[in-house]
């Protein structure tokens, strides 16, 4: 599978976040909804996933400075 460049993924995540904020503030503009659908689709294709939650996790995992270890597996205490 081809992997998107981290800079492309970073841009897509930022665009998704900005569009999500716009939609949460009540902007129901059809153009914004279409842009969101386009970004969601592109993130899913770019990360080889089928839903936005998995796409965001996969994209953020590939970004510079991403943590690759799961904190839930760390010993407590």
Short mmCIF file of N, CA, C and O in Angstrom, two decimals:
data_model
loop_
_atom_site.label_atom_id
_atom_site.label_comp_id
_atom_site.label_asym_id
_atom_site.label_seq_id
_atom_site.Cartn_x
_atom_site.Cartn_y
_atom_site.Cartn_z
N UNK A 1 0.85 -1.18 0.00
CA UNK A 1 0.00 0.00 0.00
C UNK A 1 0.89 1.24 0.00
O UNK A 1 1.87 1.32 0.73
N UNK A 2 0.53 2.20 -0.79
CA UNK A 2 1.23 3.48 -0.81
C UNK A 2 0.86 4.27 0.44
O UNK A 2 -0.31 4.26 0.85
N UNK A 3 1.83 4.95 1.02
CA UNK A 3 1.57 5.75 2.20
C UNK A 3 1.70 7.23 1.86
O UNK A 3 2.65 7.64 1.19
N UNK A 4 0.74 8.01 2.33
CA UNK A 4 0.79 9.45 2.09
C UNK A 4 1.92 10.07 2.90
O UNK A 4 2.25 9.60 4.00
N UNK A 5 2.50 11.12 2.38
CA UNK A 5 3.57 11.84 3.06
C UNK A 5 3.00 12.46 4.34
O UNK A 5 1.86 12.93 4.36
N UNK A 6 3.78 12.45 5.43
CA UNK A 6 3.29 13.04 6.68
C UNK A 6 2.80 14.48 6.55
O UNK A 6 1.84 14.87 7.21
N UNK A 7 3.39 15.27 5.67
CA UNK A 7 2.94 16.66 5.48
C UNK A 7 1.52 16.68 4.90
O UNK A 7 0.71 17.54 5.26
N UNK A 8 1.23 15.75 4.01
CA UNK A 8 -0.11 15.66 3.42
C UNK A 8 -1.11 15.26 4.50
O UNK A 8 -2.19 15.84 4.62
N UNK A 9 -0.73 14.27 5.30
CA UNK A 9 -1.62 13.82 6.37
C UNK A 9 -1.86 14.94 7.39
O UNK A 9 -2.99 15.13 7.86
N UNK A 10 -0.81 15.68 7.72
CA UNK A 10 -0.95 16.79 8.66
C UNK A 10 -1.93 17.82 8.13
O UNK A 10 -2.82 18.29 8.85
N UNK A 11 -1.81 18.15 6.85
CA UNK A 11 -2.73 19.11 6.23
C UNK A 11 -4.17 18.60 6.27
O UNK A 11 -5.09 19.34 6.60
N UNK A 12 -4.36 17.33 5.98
CA UNK A 12 -5.71 16.76 5.98
C UNK A 12 -6.31 16.77 7.39
O UNK A 12 -7.48 17.09 7.57
N UNK A 13 -5.51 16.42 8.39
CA UNK A 13 -6.00 16.43 9.77
C UNK A 13 -6.36 17.85 10.19
O UNK A 13 -7.41 18.07 10.83
N UNK A 14 -5.54 18.82 9.83
CA UNK A 14 -5.84 20.21 10.17
C UNK A 14 -7.11 20.69 9.47
O UNK A 14 -7.94 21.38 10.08
N UNK A 15 -7.26 20.33 8.20
CA UNK A 15 -8.48 20.71 7.48
C UNK A 15 -9.71 20.05 8.10
O UNK A 15 -10.76 20.69 8.26
N UNK A 16 -9.59 18.77 8.46
CA UNK A 16 -10.70 18.08 9.10
C UNK A 16 -11.09 18.78 10.40
O UNK A 16 -12.27 19.03 10.65
N UNK A 17 -10.10 19.12 11.22
CA UNK A 17 -10.35 19.77 12.50
C UNK A 17 -11.03 21.12 12.31
O UNK A 17 -11.99 21.45 13.01
N UNK A 18 -10.57 21.90 11.35
CA UNK A 18 -11.17 23.22 11.09
C UNK A 18 -12.61 23.08 10.60
O UNK A 18 -13.49 23.82 11.04
N UNK A 19 -12.84 22.13 9.71
CA UNK A 19 -14.20 21.92 9.20
C UNK A 19 -15.12 21.39 10.30
O UNK A 19 -16.29 21.77 10.39
N UNK A 20 -14.59 20.53 11.15
CA UNK A 20 -15.38 20.01 12.27
C UNK A 20 -15.80 21.15 13.20
O UNK A 20 -16.95 21.22 13.64
N UNK A 21 -14.88 22.07 13.46
CA UNK A 21 -15.19 23.23 14.29
C UNK A 21 -16.26 24.10 13.63
O UNK A 21 -17.17 24.58 14.29
N UNK A 22 -16.14 24.30 12.33
CA UNK A 22 -17.13 25.11 11.61
C UNK A 22 -18.51 24.47 11.70
O UNK A 22 -19.51 25.16 11.91
N UNK A 23 -18.57 23.16 11.58
CA UNK A 23 -19.86 22.48 11.65
C UNK A 23 -20.41 22.49 13.07
O UNK A 23 -21.63 22.57 13.26
N UNK A 24 -19.54 22.44 14.06
CA UNK A 24 -20.00 22.45 15.46
C UNK A 24 -20.53 23.82 15.87
O UNK A 24 -21.34 23.92 16.79
N UNK A 25 -20.10 24.88 15.18
CA UNK A 25 -20.59 26.21 15.51
C UNK A 25 -21.92 26.50 14.81
O UNK A 25 -22.44 27.61 14.93
N UNK A 26 -22.43 25.52 14.11
CA UNK A 26 -23.75 25.67 13.52
C UNK A 26 -23.77 26.05 12.05
O UNK A 26 -24.83 26.30 11.50
N UNK A 27 -22.62 26.11 11.42
CA UNK A 27 -22.60 26.42 9.99
C UNK A 27 -23.08 25.19 9.21
O UNK A 27 -22.38 24.20 9.15
N UNK A 28 -24.26 25.28 8.67
CA UNK A 28 -24.84 24.15 7.94
C UNK A 28 -24.73 24.37 6.43
O UNK A 28 -25.49 23.79 5.67
N UNK A 29 -23.80 25.20 6.02
CA UNK A 29 -23.60 25.49 4.60
C UNK A 29 -23.30 24.18 3.85
O UNK A 29 -22.40 23.44 4.24
N UNK A 30 -24.05 23.90 2.80
CA UNK A 30 -23.80 22.68 2.03
C UNK A 30 -22.36 22.58 1.50
O UNK A 30 -21.82 21.48 1.38
N UNK A 31 -21.75 23.71 1.20
CA UNK A 31 -20.37 23.69 0.70
C UNK A 31 -19.41 23.17 1.78
O UNK A 31 -18.47 22.43 1.48
N UNK A 32 -19.65 23.56 3.02
CA UNK A 32 -18.80 23.10 4.12
C UNK A 32 -19.01 21.60 4.34
O UNK A 32 -18.05 20.86 4.56
N UNK A 33 -20.25 21.17 4.27
CA UNK A 33 -20.54 19.74 4.42
C UNK A 33 -19.88 18.92 3.31
O UNK A 33 -19.35 17.84 3.55
N UNK A 34 -19.86 19.45 2.09
CA UNK A 34 -19.21 18.76 0.99
C UNK A 34 -17.70 18.71 1.19
O UNK A 34 -17.06 17.69 0.94
N UNK A 35 -17.12 19.83 1.64
CA UNK A 35 -15.68 19.85 1.92
C UNK A 35 -15.33 18.82 2.99
O UNK A 35 -14.31 18.14 2.90
N UNK A 36 -16.19 18.72 4.02
CA UNK A 36 -15.95 17.75 5.09
C UNK A 36 -16.00 16.33 4.52
O UNK A 36 -15.14 15.51 4.82
N UNK A 37 -16.99 16.05 3.70
CA UNK A 37 -17.10 14.72 3.10
C UNK A 37 -15.86 14.41 2.25
O UNK A 37 -15.35 13.28 2.28
N UNK A 38 -15.37 15.40 1.52
CA UNK A 38 -14.18 15.21 0.69
C UNK A 38 -12.94 14.92 1.54
O UNK A 38 -12.15 14.04 1.22
N UNK A 39 -12.79 15.67 2.63
CA UNK A 39 -11.63 15.47 3.52
C UNK A 39 -11.71 14.10 4.19
O UNK A 39 -10.70 13.40 4.29
N UNK A 40 -12.89 13.73 4.64
CA UNK A 40 -13.07 12.41 5.27
C UNK A 40 -12.70 11.31 4.29
O UNK A 40 -11.95 10.38 4.62
N UNK A 41 -13.20 11.41 3.07
CA UNK A 41 -12.89 10.41 2.05
C UNK A 41 -11.38 10.35 1.79
O UNK A 41 -10.79 9.27 1.75
N UNK A 42 -10.76 11.51 1.63
CA UNK A 42 -9.33 11.55 1.32
C UNK A 42 -8.50 10.99 2.47
O UNK A 42 -7.53 10.27 2.25
N UNK A 43 -8.87 11.32 3.71
CA UNK A 43 -8.17 10.77 4.87
C UNK A 43 -8.29 9.25 4.90
O UNK A 43 -7.30 8.55 5.16
N UNK A 44 -9.47 8.74 4.65
CA UNK A 44 -9.67 7.28 4.66
C UNK A 44 -8.85 6.61 3.57
O UNK A 44 -8.18 5.61 3.83
N UNK A 45 -8.88 7.15 2.38
CA UNK A 45 -8.10 6.57 1.28
C UNK A 45 -6.60 6.67 1.57
O UNK A 45 -5.85 5.72 1.36
N UNK A 46 -6.17 7.81 2.09
CA UNK A 46 -4.75 8.05 2.35
C UNK A 46 -4.18 7.16 3.45
O UNK A 46 -2.98 6.91 3.49
N UNK A 47 -5.05 6.69 4.34
CA UNK A 47 -4.59 5.87 5.46
C UNK A 47 -5.00 4.41 5.33
O UNK A 47 -4.65 3.59 6.17
N UNK A 48 -5.76 4.08 4.28
CA UNK A 48 -6.18 2.70 4.08
C UNK A 48 -7.21 2.24 5.09
O UNK A 48 -7.24 1.07 5.46
N UNK A 49 -8.04 3.17 5.54
CA UNK A 49 -9.06 2.85 6.53
C UNK A 49 -10.45 3.07 5.93
O UNK A 49 -10.58 3.60 4.83
N UNK A 50 -11.48 2.71 6.71
CA UNK A 50 -12.84 2.82 6.21
C UNK A 50 -13.70 3.80 6.98
O UNK A 50 -14.83 4.06 6.59
N UNK A 51 -13.21 4.30 8.11
CA UNK A 51 -14.00 5.29 8.86
C UNK A 51 -13.08 6.38 9.38
O UNK A 51 -11.87 6.19 9.51
N UNK A 52 -13.67 7.52 9.70
CA UNK A 52 -12.88 8.70 10.03
C UNK A 52 -12.11 8.53 11.34
O UNK A 52 -10.98 9.01 11.45
N UNK A 53 -12.67 7.84 12.32
CA UNK A 53 -11.96 7.65 13.57
C UNK A 53 -10.66 6.87 13.37
O UNK A 53 -9.60 7.26 13.85
N UNK A 54 -10.75 5.79 12.62
CA UNK A 54 -9.55 4.99 12.32
C UNK A 54 -8.58 5.79 11.46
O UNK A 54 -7.36 5.71 11.65
N UNK A 55 -9.10 6.57 10.52
CA UNK A 55 -8.24 7.38 9.66
C UNK A 55 -7.47 8.42 10.46
O UNK A 55 -6.28 8.64 10.23
N UNK A 56 -8.13 9.07 11.41
CA UNK A 56 -7.45 10.06 12.24
C UNK A 56 -6.37 9.43 13.10
O UNK A 56 -5.26 9.98 13.24
N UNK A 57 -6.65 8.27 13.67
CA UNK A 57 -5.64 7.57 14.48
C UNK A 57 -4.45 7.21 13.60
O UNK A 57 -3.30 7.45 13.97
N UNK A 58 -4.73 6.64 12.44
CA UNK A 58 -3.64 6.24 11.54
C UNK A 58 -2.84 7.44 11.07
O UNK A 58 -1.60 7.39 11.02
N UNK A 59 -3.50 8.52 10.71
CA UNK A 59 -2.80 9.71 10.23
C UNK A 59 -1.94 10.31 11.34
O UNK A 59 -0.77 10.64 11.11
N UNK A 60 -2.51 10.45 12.52
CA UNK A 60 -1.74 11.04 13.63
C UNK A 60 -0.58 10.17 14.02
O UNK A 60 0.45 10.67 14.48
N UNK A 61 -0.71 8.87 13.85
CA UNK A 61 0.39 7.95 14.16
C UNK A 61 1.57 8.17 13.23
O UNK A 61 2.72 7.94 13.60
N UNK A 62 1.31 8.61 12.01
CA UNK A 62 2.37 8.83 11.03
C UNK A 62 3.00 10.22 11.10
O UNK A 62 3.98 10.49 10.42
N UNK A 63 2.43 11.12 11.90
CA UNK A 63 2.96 12.48 11.97
C UNK A 63 4.23 12.53 12.80
O UNK A 63 4.41 11.73 13.72
N UNK A 64 5.12 13.46 12.49
CA UNK A 64 6.35 13.61 13.28
C UNK A 64 6.00 13.86 14.75
O UNK A 64 5.07 14.59 15.08
N UNK A 65 6.73 13.18 15.63
CA UNK A 65 6.51 13.34 17.06
C UNK A 65 5.41 12.45 17.61
O UNK A 65 5.08 12.53 18.79
N UNK A 66 4.85 11.59 16.77
CA UNK A 66 3.78 10.70 17.23
C UNK A 66 4.34 9.69 18.21
O UNK A 66 5.46 9.22 18.07
N UNK A 67 3.55 9.38 19.21
CA UNK A 67 3.92 8.35 20.17
C UNK A 67 3.53 7.01 19.60
O UNK A 67 2.41 6.82 19.17
N UNK A 68 4.44 6.07 19.62
CA UNK A 68 4.16 4.77 19.03
C UNK A 68 3.86 3.71 20.07
O UNK A 68 3.53 2.58 19.74
N UNK A 69 3.97 4.06 21.35
CA UNK A 69 3.66 3.10 22.41
C UNK A 69 2.32 3.43 23.04
O UNK A 69 1.95 4.59 23.17
N UNK A 70 1.62 2.41 23.45
CA UNK A 70 0.32 2.54 24.07
C UNK A 70 0.51 2.75 25.57
O UNK A 70 1.08 1.91 26.25
N UNK A 71 0.01 3.85 26.11
CA UNK A 71 0.13 4.14 27.53
C UNK A 71 -0.62 3.14 28.39
O UNK A 71 -0.27 2.93 29.54
N UNK A 72 -1.64 2.51 27.83
CA UNK A 72 -2.42 1.58 28.64
C UNK A 72 -1.63 0.33 28.98
O UNK A 72 -1.97 -0.40 29.91
N UNK A 73 -0.55 0.06 28.26
CA UNK A 73 0.27 -1.11 28.53
C UNK A 73 1.39 -0.81 29.53
O UNK A 73 2.08 -1.72 29.97
N UNK A 74 1.55 0.46 29.89
CA UNK A 74 2.61 0.85 30.81
C UNK A 74 2.27 0.41 32.23
O UNK A 74 1.11 0.47 32.65
N UNK A 75 3.27 -0.02 33.00
CA UNK A 75 3.00 -0.40 34.38
C UNK A 75 2.58 0.79 35.23
O UNK A 75 3.06 1.90 35.03
N UNK A 76 1.67 0.55 36.12
CA UNK A 76 1.17 1.60 37.01
C UNK A 76 1.93 1.53 38.31
O UNK A 76 2.13 0.48 38.87
N UNK A 77 2.34 2.71 38.78
CA UNK A 77 2.87 2.64 40.10
C UNK A 77 4.13 3.21 40.41
O UNK A 77 4.74 3.35 41.30
#
